mmCIF file of C-alpha atoms and ligand atoms in Angstrom:
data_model
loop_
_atom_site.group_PDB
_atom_site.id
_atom_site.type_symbol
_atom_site.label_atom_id
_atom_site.label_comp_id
_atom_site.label_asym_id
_atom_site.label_seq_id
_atom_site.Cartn_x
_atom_site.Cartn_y
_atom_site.Cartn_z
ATOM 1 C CA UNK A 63 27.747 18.754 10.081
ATOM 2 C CA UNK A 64 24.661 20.566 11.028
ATOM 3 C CA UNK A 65 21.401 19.957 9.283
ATOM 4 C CA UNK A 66 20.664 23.566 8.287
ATOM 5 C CA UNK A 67 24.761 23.512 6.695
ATOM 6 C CA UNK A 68 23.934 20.249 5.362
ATOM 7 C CA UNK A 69 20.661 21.406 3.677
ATOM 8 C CA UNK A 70 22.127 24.568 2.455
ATOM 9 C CA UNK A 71 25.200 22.631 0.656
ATOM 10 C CA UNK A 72 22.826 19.967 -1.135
ATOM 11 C CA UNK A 73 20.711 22.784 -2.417
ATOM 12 C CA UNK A 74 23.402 25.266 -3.692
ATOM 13 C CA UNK A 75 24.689 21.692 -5.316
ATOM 14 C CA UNK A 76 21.552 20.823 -6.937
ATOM 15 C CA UNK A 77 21.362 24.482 -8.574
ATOM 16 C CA UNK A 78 24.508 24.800 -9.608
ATOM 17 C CA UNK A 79 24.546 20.744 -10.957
ATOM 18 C CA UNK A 80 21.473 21.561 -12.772
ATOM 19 C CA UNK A 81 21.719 25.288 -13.817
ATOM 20 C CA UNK A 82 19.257 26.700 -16.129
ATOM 21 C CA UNK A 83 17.810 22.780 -16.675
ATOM 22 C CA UNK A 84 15.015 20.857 -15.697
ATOM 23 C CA UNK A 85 14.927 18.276 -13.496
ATOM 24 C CA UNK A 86 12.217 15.544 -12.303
ATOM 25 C CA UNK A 87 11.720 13.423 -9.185
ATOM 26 C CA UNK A 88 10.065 10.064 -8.989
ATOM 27 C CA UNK A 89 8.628 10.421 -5.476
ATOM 28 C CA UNK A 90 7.437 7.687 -3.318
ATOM 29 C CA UNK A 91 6.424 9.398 -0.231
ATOM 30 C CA UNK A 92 9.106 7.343 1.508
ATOM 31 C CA UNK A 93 11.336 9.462 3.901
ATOM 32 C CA UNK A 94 13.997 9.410 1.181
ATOM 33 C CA UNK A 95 12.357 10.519 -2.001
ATOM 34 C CA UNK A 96 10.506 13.019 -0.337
ATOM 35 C CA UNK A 97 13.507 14.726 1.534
ATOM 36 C CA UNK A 98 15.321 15.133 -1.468
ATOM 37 C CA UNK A 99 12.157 16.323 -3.574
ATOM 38 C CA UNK A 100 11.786 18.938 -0.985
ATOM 39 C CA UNK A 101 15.499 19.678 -1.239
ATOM 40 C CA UNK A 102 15.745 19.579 -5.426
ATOM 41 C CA UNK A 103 12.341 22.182 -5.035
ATOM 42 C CA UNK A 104 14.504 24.285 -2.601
ATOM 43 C CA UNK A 105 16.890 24.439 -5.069
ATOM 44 C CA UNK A 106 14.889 24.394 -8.398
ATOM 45 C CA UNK A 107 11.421 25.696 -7.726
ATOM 46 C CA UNK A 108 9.186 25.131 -11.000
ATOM 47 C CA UNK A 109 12.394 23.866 -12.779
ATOM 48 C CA UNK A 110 11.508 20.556 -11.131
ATOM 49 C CA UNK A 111 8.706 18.244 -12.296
ATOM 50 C CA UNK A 112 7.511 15.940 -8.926
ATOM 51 C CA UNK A 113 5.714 12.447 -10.432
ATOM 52 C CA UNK A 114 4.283 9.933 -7.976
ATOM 53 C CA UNK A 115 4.228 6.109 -10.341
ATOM 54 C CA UNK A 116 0.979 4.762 -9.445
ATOM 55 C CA UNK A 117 2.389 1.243 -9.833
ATOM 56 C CA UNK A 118 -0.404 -0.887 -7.934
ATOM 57 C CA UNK A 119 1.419 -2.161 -5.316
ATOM 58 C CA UNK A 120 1.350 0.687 -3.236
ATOM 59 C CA UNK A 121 -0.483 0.611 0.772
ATOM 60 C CA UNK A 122 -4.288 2.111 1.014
ATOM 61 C CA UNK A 123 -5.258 5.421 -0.263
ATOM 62 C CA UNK A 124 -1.117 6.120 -0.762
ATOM 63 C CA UNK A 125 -0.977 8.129 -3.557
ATOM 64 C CA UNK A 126 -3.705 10.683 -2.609
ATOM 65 C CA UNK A 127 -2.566 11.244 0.939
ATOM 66 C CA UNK A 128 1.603 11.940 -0.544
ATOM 67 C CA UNK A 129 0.214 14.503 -3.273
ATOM 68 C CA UNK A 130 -2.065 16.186 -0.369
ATOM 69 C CA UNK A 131 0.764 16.221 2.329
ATOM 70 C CA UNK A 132 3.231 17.749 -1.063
ATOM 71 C CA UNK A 133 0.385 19.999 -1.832
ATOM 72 C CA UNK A 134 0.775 21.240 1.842
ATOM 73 C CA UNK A 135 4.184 22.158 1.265
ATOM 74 C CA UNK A 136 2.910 23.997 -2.491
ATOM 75 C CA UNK A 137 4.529 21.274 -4.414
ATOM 76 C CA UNK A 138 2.877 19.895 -7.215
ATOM 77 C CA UNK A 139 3.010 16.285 -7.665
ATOM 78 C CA UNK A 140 1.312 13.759 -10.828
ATOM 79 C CA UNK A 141 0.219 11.113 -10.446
ATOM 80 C CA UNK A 142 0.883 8.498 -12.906
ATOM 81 C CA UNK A 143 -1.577 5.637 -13.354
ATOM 82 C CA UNK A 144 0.484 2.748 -14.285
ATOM 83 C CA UNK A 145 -0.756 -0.341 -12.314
ATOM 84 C CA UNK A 146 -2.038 -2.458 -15.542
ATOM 85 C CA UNK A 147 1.689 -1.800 -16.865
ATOM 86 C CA UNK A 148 3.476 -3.265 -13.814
ATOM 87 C CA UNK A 149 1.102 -5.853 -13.248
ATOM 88 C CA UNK A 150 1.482 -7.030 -17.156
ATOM 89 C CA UNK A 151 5.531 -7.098 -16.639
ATOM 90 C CA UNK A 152 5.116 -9.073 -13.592
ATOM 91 C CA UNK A 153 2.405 -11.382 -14.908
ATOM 92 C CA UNK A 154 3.637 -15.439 -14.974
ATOM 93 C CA UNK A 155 7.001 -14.615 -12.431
ATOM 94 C CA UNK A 156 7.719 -16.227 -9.336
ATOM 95 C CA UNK A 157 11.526 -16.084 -8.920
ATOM 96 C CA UNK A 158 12.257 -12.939 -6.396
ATOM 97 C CA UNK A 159 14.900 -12.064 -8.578
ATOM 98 C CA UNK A 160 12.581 -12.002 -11.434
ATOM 99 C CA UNK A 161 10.152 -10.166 -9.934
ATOM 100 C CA UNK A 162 12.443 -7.395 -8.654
ATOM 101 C CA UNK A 163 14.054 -7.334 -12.687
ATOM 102 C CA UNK A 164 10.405 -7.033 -14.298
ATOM 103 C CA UNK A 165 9.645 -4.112 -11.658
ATOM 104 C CA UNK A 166 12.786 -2.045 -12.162
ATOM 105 C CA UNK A 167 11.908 -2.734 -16.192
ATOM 106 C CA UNK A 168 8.308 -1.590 -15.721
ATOM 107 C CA UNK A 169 9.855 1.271 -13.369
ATOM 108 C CA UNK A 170 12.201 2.386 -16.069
ATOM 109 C CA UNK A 171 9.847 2.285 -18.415
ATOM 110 C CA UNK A 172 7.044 3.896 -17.351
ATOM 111 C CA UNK A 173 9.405 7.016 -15.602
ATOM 112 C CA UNK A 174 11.741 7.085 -18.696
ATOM 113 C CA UNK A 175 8.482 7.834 -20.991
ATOM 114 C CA UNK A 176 7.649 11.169 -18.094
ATOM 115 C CA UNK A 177 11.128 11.971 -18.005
ATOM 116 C CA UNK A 178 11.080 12.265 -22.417
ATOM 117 C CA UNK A 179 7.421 13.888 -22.022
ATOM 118 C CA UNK A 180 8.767 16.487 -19.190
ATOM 119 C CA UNK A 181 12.348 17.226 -21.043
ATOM 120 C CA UNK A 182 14.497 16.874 -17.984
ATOM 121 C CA UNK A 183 17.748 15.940 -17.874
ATOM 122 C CA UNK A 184 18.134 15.354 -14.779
ATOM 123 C CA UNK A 185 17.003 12.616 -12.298
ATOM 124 C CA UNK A 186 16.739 13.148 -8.649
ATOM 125 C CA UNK A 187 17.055 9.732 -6.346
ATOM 126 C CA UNK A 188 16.912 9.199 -2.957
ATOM 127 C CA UNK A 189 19.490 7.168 -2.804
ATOM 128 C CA UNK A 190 20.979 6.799 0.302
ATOM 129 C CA UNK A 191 24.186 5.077 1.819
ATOM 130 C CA UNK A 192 22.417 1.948 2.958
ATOM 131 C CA UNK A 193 20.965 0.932 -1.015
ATOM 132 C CA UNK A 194 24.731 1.249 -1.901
ATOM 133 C CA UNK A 195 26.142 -0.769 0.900
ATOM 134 C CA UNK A 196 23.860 -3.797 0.310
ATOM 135 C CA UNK A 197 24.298 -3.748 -3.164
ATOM 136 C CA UNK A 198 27.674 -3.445 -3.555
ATOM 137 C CA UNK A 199 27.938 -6.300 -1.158
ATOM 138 C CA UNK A 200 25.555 -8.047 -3.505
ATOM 139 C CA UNK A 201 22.494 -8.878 -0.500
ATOM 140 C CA UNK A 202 19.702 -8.026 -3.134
ATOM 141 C CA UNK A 203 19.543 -5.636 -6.087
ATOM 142 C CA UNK A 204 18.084 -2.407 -4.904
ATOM 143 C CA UNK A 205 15.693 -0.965 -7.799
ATOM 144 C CA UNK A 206 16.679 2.584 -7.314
ATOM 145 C CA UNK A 207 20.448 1.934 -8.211
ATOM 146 C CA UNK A 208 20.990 2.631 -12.206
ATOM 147 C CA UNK A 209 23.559 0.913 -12.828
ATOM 148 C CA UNK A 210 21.850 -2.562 -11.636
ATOM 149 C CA UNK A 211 19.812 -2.347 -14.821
ATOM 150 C CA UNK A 212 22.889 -1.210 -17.066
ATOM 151 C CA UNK A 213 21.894 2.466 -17.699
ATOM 152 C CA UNK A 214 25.104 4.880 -17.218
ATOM 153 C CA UNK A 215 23.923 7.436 -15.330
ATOM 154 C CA UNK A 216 26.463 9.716 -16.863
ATOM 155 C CA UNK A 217 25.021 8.674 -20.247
ATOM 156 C CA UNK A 218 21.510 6.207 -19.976
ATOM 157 C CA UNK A 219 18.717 7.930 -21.365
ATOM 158 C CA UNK A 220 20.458 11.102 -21.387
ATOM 159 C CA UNK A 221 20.316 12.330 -18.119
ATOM 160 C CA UNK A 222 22.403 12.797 -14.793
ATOM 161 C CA UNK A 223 21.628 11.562 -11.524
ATOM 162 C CA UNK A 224 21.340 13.873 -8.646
ATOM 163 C CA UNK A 225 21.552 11.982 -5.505
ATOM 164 C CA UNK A 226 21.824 14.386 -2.344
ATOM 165 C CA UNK A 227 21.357 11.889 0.358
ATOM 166 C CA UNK A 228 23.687 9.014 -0.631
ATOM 167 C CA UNK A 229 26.155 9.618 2.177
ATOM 168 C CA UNK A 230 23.132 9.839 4.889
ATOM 169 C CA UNK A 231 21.895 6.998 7.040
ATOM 170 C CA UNK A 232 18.277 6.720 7.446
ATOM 171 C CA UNK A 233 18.139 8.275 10.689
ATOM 172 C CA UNK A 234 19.982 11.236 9.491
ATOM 173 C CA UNK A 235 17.365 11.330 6.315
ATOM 174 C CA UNK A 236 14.572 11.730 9.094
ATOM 175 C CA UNK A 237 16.219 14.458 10.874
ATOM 176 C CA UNK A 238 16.999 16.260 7.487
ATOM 177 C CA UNK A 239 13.086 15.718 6.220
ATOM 178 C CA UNK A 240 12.023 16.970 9.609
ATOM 179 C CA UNK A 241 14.298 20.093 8.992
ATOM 180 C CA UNK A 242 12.717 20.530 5.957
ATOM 181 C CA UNK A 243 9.364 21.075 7.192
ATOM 182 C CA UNK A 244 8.354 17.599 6.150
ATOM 183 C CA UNK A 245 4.884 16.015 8.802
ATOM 184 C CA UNK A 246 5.284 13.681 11.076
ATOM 185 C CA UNK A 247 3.774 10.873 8.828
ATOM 186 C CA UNK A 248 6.301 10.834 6.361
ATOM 187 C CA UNK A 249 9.445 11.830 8.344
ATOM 188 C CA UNK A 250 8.696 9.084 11.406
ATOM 189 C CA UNK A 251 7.239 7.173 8.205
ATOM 190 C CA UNK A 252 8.465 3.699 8.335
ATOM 191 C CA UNK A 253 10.723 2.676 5.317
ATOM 192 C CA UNK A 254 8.448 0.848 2.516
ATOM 193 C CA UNK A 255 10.136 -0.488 -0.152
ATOM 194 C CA UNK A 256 10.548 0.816 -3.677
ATOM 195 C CA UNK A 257 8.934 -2.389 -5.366
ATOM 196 C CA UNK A 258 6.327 -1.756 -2.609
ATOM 197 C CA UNK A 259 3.621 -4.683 -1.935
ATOM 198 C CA UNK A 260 5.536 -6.669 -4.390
ATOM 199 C CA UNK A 261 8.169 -7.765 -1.999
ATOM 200 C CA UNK A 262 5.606 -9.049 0.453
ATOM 201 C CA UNK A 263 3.778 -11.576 -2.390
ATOM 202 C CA UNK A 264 5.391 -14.532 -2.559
ATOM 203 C CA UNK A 265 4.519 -16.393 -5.637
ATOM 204 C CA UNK A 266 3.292 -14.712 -8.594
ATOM 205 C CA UNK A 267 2.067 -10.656 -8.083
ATOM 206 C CA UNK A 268 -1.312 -10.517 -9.329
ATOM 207 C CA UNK A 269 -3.895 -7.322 -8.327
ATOM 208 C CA UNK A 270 -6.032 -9.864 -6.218
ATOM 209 C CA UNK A 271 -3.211 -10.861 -4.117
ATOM 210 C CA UNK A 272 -1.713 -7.675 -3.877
ATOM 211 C CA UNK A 273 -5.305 -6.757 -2.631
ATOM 212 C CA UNK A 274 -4.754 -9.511 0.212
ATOM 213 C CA UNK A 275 -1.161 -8.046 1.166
ATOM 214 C CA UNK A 276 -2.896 -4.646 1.135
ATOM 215 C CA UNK A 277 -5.424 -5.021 3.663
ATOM 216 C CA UNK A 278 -3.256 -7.638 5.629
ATOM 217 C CA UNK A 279 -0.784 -4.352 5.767
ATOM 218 C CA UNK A 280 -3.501 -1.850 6.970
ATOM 219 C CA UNK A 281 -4.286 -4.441 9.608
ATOM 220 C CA UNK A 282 -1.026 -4.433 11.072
ATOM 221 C CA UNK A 283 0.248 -0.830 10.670
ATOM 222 C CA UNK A 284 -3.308 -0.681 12.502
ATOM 223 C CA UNK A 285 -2.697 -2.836 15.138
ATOM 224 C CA UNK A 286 0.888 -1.934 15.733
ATOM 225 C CA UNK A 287 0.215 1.962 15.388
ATOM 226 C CA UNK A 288 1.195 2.643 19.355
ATOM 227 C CA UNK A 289 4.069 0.044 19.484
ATOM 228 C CA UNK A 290 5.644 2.365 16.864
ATOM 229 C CA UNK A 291 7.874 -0.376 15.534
ATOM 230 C CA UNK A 292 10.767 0.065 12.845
ATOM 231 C CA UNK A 293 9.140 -2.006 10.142
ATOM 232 C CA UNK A 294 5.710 -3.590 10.196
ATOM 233 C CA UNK A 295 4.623 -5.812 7.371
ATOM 234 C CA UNK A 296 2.101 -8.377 6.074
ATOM 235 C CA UNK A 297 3.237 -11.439 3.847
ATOM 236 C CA UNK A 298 1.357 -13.281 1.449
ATOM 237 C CA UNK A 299 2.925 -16.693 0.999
ATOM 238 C CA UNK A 300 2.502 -18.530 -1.911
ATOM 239 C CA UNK A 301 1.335 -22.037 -0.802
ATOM 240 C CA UNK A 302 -2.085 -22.421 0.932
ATOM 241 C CA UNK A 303 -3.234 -24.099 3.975
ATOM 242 C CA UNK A 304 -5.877 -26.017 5.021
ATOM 243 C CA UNK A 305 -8.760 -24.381 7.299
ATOM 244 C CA UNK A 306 -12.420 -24.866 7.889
ATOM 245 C CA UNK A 307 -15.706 -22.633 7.134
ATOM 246 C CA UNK A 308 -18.903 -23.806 7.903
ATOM 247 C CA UNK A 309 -18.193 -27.572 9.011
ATOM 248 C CA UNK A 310 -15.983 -27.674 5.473
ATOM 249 C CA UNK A 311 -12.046 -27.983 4.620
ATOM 250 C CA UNK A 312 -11.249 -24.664 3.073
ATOM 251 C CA UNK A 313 -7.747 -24.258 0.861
ATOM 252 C CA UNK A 314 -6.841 -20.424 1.899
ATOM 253 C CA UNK A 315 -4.259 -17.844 1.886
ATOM 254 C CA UNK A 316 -1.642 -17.929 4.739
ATOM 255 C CA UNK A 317 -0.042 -14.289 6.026
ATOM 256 C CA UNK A 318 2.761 -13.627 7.821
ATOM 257 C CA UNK A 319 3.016 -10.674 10.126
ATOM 258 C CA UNK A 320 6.372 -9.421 10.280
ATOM 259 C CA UNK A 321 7.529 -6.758 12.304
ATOM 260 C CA UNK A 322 10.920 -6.108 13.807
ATOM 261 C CA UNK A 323 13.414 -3.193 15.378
ATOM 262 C CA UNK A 324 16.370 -1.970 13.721
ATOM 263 C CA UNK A 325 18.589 1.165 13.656
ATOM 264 C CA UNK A 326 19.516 0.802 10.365
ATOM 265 C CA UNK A 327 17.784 -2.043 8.238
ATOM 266 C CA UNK A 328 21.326 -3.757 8.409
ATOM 267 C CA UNK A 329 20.579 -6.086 11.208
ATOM 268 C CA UNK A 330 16.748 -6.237 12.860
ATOM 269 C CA UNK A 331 15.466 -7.906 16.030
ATOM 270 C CA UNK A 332 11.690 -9.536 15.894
ATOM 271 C CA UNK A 333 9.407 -6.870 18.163
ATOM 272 C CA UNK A 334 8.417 -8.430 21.158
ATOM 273 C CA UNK A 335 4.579 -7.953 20.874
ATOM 274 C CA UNK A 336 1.922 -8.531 23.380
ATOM 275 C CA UNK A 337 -0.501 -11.383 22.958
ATOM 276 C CA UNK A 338 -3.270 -9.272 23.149
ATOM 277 C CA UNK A 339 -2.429 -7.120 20.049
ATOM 278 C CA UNK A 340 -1.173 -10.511 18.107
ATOM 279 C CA UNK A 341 -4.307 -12.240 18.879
ATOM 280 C CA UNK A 342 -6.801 -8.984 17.757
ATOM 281 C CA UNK A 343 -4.568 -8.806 14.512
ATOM 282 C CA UNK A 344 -4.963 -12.640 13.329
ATOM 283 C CA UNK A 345 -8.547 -12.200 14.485
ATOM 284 C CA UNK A 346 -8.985 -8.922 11.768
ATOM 285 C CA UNK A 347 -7.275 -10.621 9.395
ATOM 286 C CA UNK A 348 -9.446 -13.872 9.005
ATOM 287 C CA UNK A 349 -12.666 -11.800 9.624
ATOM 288 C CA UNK A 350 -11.892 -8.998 7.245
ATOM 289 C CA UNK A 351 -10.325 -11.228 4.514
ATOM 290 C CA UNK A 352 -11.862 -14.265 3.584
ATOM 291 C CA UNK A 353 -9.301 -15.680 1.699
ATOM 292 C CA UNK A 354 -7.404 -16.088 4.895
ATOM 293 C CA UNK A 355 -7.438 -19.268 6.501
ATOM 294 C CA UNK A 356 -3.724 -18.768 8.217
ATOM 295 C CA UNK A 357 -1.578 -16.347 10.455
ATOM 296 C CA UNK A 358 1.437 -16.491 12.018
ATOM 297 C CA UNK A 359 4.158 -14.137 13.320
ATOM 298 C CA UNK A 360 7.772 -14.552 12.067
ATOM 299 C CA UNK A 361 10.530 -14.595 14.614
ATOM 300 C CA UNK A 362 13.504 -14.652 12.952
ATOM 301 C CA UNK A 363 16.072 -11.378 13.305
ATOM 302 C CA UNK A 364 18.230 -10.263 10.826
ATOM 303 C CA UNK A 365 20.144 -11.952 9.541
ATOM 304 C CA UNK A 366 20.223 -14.357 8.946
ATOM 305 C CA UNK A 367 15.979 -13.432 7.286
ATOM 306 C CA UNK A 368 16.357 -10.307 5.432
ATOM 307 C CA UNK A 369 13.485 -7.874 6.398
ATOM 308 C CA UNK A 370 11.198 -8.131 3.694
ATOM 309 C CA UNK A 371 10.523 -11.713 1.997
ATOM 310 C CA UNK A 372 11.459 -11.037 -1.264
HETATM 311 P P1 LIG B 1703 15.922 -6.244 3.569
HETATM 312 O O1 LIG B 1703 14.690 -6.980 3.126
HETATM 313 O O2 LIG B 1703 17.043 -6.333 2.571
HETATM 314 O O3 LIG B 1703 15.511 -4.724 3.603
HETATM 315 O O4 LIG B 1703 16.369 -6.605 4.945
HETATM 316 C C1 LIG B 1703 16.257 -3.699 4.229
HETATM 317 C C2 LIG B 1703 15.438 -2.436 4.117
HETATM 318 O O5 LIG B 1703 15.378 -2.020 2.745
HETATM 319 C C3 LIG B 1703 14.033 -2.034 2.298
HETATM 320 N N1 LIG B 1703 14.076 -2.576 0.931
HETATM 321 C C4 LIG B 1703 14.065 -1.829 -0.184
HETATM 322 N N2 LIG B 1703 13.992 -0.503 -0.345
HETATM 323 N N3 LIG B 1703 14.071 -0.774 -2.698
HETATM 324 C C5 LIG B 1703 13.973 0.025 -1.612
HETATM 325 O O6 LIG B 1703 13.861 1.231 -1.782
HETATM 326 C C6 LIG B 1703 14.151 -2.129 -2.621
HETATM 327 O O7 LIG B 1703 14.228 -2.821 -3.621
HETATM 328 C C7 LIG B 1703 14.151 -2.674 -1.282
HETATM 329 N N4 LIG B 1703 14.230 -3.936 -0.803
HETATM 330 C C8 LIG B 1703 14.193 -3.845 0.556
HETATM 331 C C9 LIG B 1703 13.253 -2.877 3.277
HETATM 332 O O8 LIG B 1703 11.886 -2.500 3.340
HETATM 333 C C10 LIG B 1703 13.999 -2.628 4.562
HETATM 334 O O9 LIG B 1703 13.603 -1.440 5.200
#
């Protein structure tokens, strides 16, 4: 189907699915949640509230630079502060499983409260056919799905699900954001997670090593900026290793630089990177962090690793 056809559909949909309602989006600034915000605008104008959850675990200046590229567009997005809230739920957890549960909670929570304040009834996800493949097959519980956390969508909180990109592959969710006038940045973004930094901390999630995996991420999205690679990530693992600072054994942080090439996220190849641009990240890293004693690259494809650690 063409893109302009395929556009056209999904908006009449959204209208007529919607009518004289309200809707809300919980956008990301992924490639998913913001080609079907621009879509359920398309199709809903002011009848559609745009919220960005400020849940801590997002990459450096994040939130500001999604509501100025939506602003670009004249869509309005707010920004909910809500990093205290997720970091509480998350507080004491170390199981991945856990982790994930205690997110989509904290999620749920926080988003059901602006869905009640902004009287939708309608929820538009950016679900696409990938999130339903893996968890139907049961790889890992995707946050974004409803029914993982028990909530019919026909029923739930009271609301309907509008999901116009669940039969698209990613790179067909590119080439429909592109269409919609999304920039390059978050069309040729690379796919982040919905529980964000959280799936790169192994151990417990706390704000101070979330600020690690932060500035370990900038470092390599930095340093692997021309490469262009599929995925690019920083790890924070949750045992330390021994180093040395100043003629002194030092306990520290280890990272894990992760980066790998994929069509689809369902299988992914390590990137072969040059030495050079290895060696200048692990340099950045233990200079610019000093919790840092540790950095390796990961080499293992997928599968039989999954992308992200957690
Ligand atoms: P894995 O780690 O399963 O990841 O190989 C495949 C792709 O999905 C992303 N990912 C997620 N995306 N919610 C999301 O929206 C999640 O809970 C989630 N977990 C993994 C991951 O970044 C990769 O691109």
């Amino acid at each position: 189907m063409k893109i302009k056809t395929f556009c056209d559909r999904q908006t009449k949909a959204i209208r007529r699915m919607v009518g004289e309602g309200k809707a809300i989006s919980a956008l990301s600034g992924g490639v998913d949640s913001s080609a079907c915000t621009v879509l359920a605008h398309r199709a809903l104008g002011s009848k559609l509230k745009v919220v960005f959850i400020d849940d801590g675990l997002m990459r450096e200046g994040e939130p500001a630079e999604v509501k100025g590229v939506f602003a670009g567009l004249g869509i309005k997005v707010d920004i909910v502060r809500a990093g205290e809230e997720f970091f509480a739920a998350l507080a004491g957890k170390f199981d991945p499983e856990e982790k994930r549960k205690a997110f989509r909670q904290a999620f749920y929570s926080v988003f059901g409260r602006e869905v009640l304040r902004s009287g939708a009834r309608f929820l538009v996800q950016g679900t696409i056919k990938a999130d339903i493949i893996e968890t139907k097959g049961g790889v890992k519980t995707q946050h974004n799905i409803l029914e993982q956390i028990g909530i019919d969508p026909e029923k739930g909180f009271g609301f309907k699900v509008v999901e116009p990109l669940k039969e698209l592959f990613k790179p067909e969710v590119r080439t429909v954001a592109k269409a919609l006038g999304l920039p390059e940045s978050i069309h040729a973004r690379m796919p982040f997670p919905g529980p964000g930094l959280m799936t790169r901390v192994l151990g417990e999630v706390t704000p101070e090593r979330v600020a690690v995996v932060r500035k370990a991420t900038k470092i390599v999205e930095d340093g692997l900026k021309k490469l262009k690679p599929f995925q690019a990530l920083a790890v924070l693992l949750s045992d330390k290793g021994t180093g040395i600072e100043g003629g002194a054994r030092k306990f520290g942080d280890i990272v894990i630089i992760r980066s790998v090439e994929s069509r689809d996220a369902m299988t992914a190849k390590p990137t072969p990177i040059p030495w050079d641009v290895l060696m200048r990240m692990s340099r950045r890293m233990v200079k610019e962090i000093p919790s840092v004693v540790r950095v390796a690259y990961e080499l293992t494809p997928k599968p039989p690793a999954t992308i992200e650690y957690i």
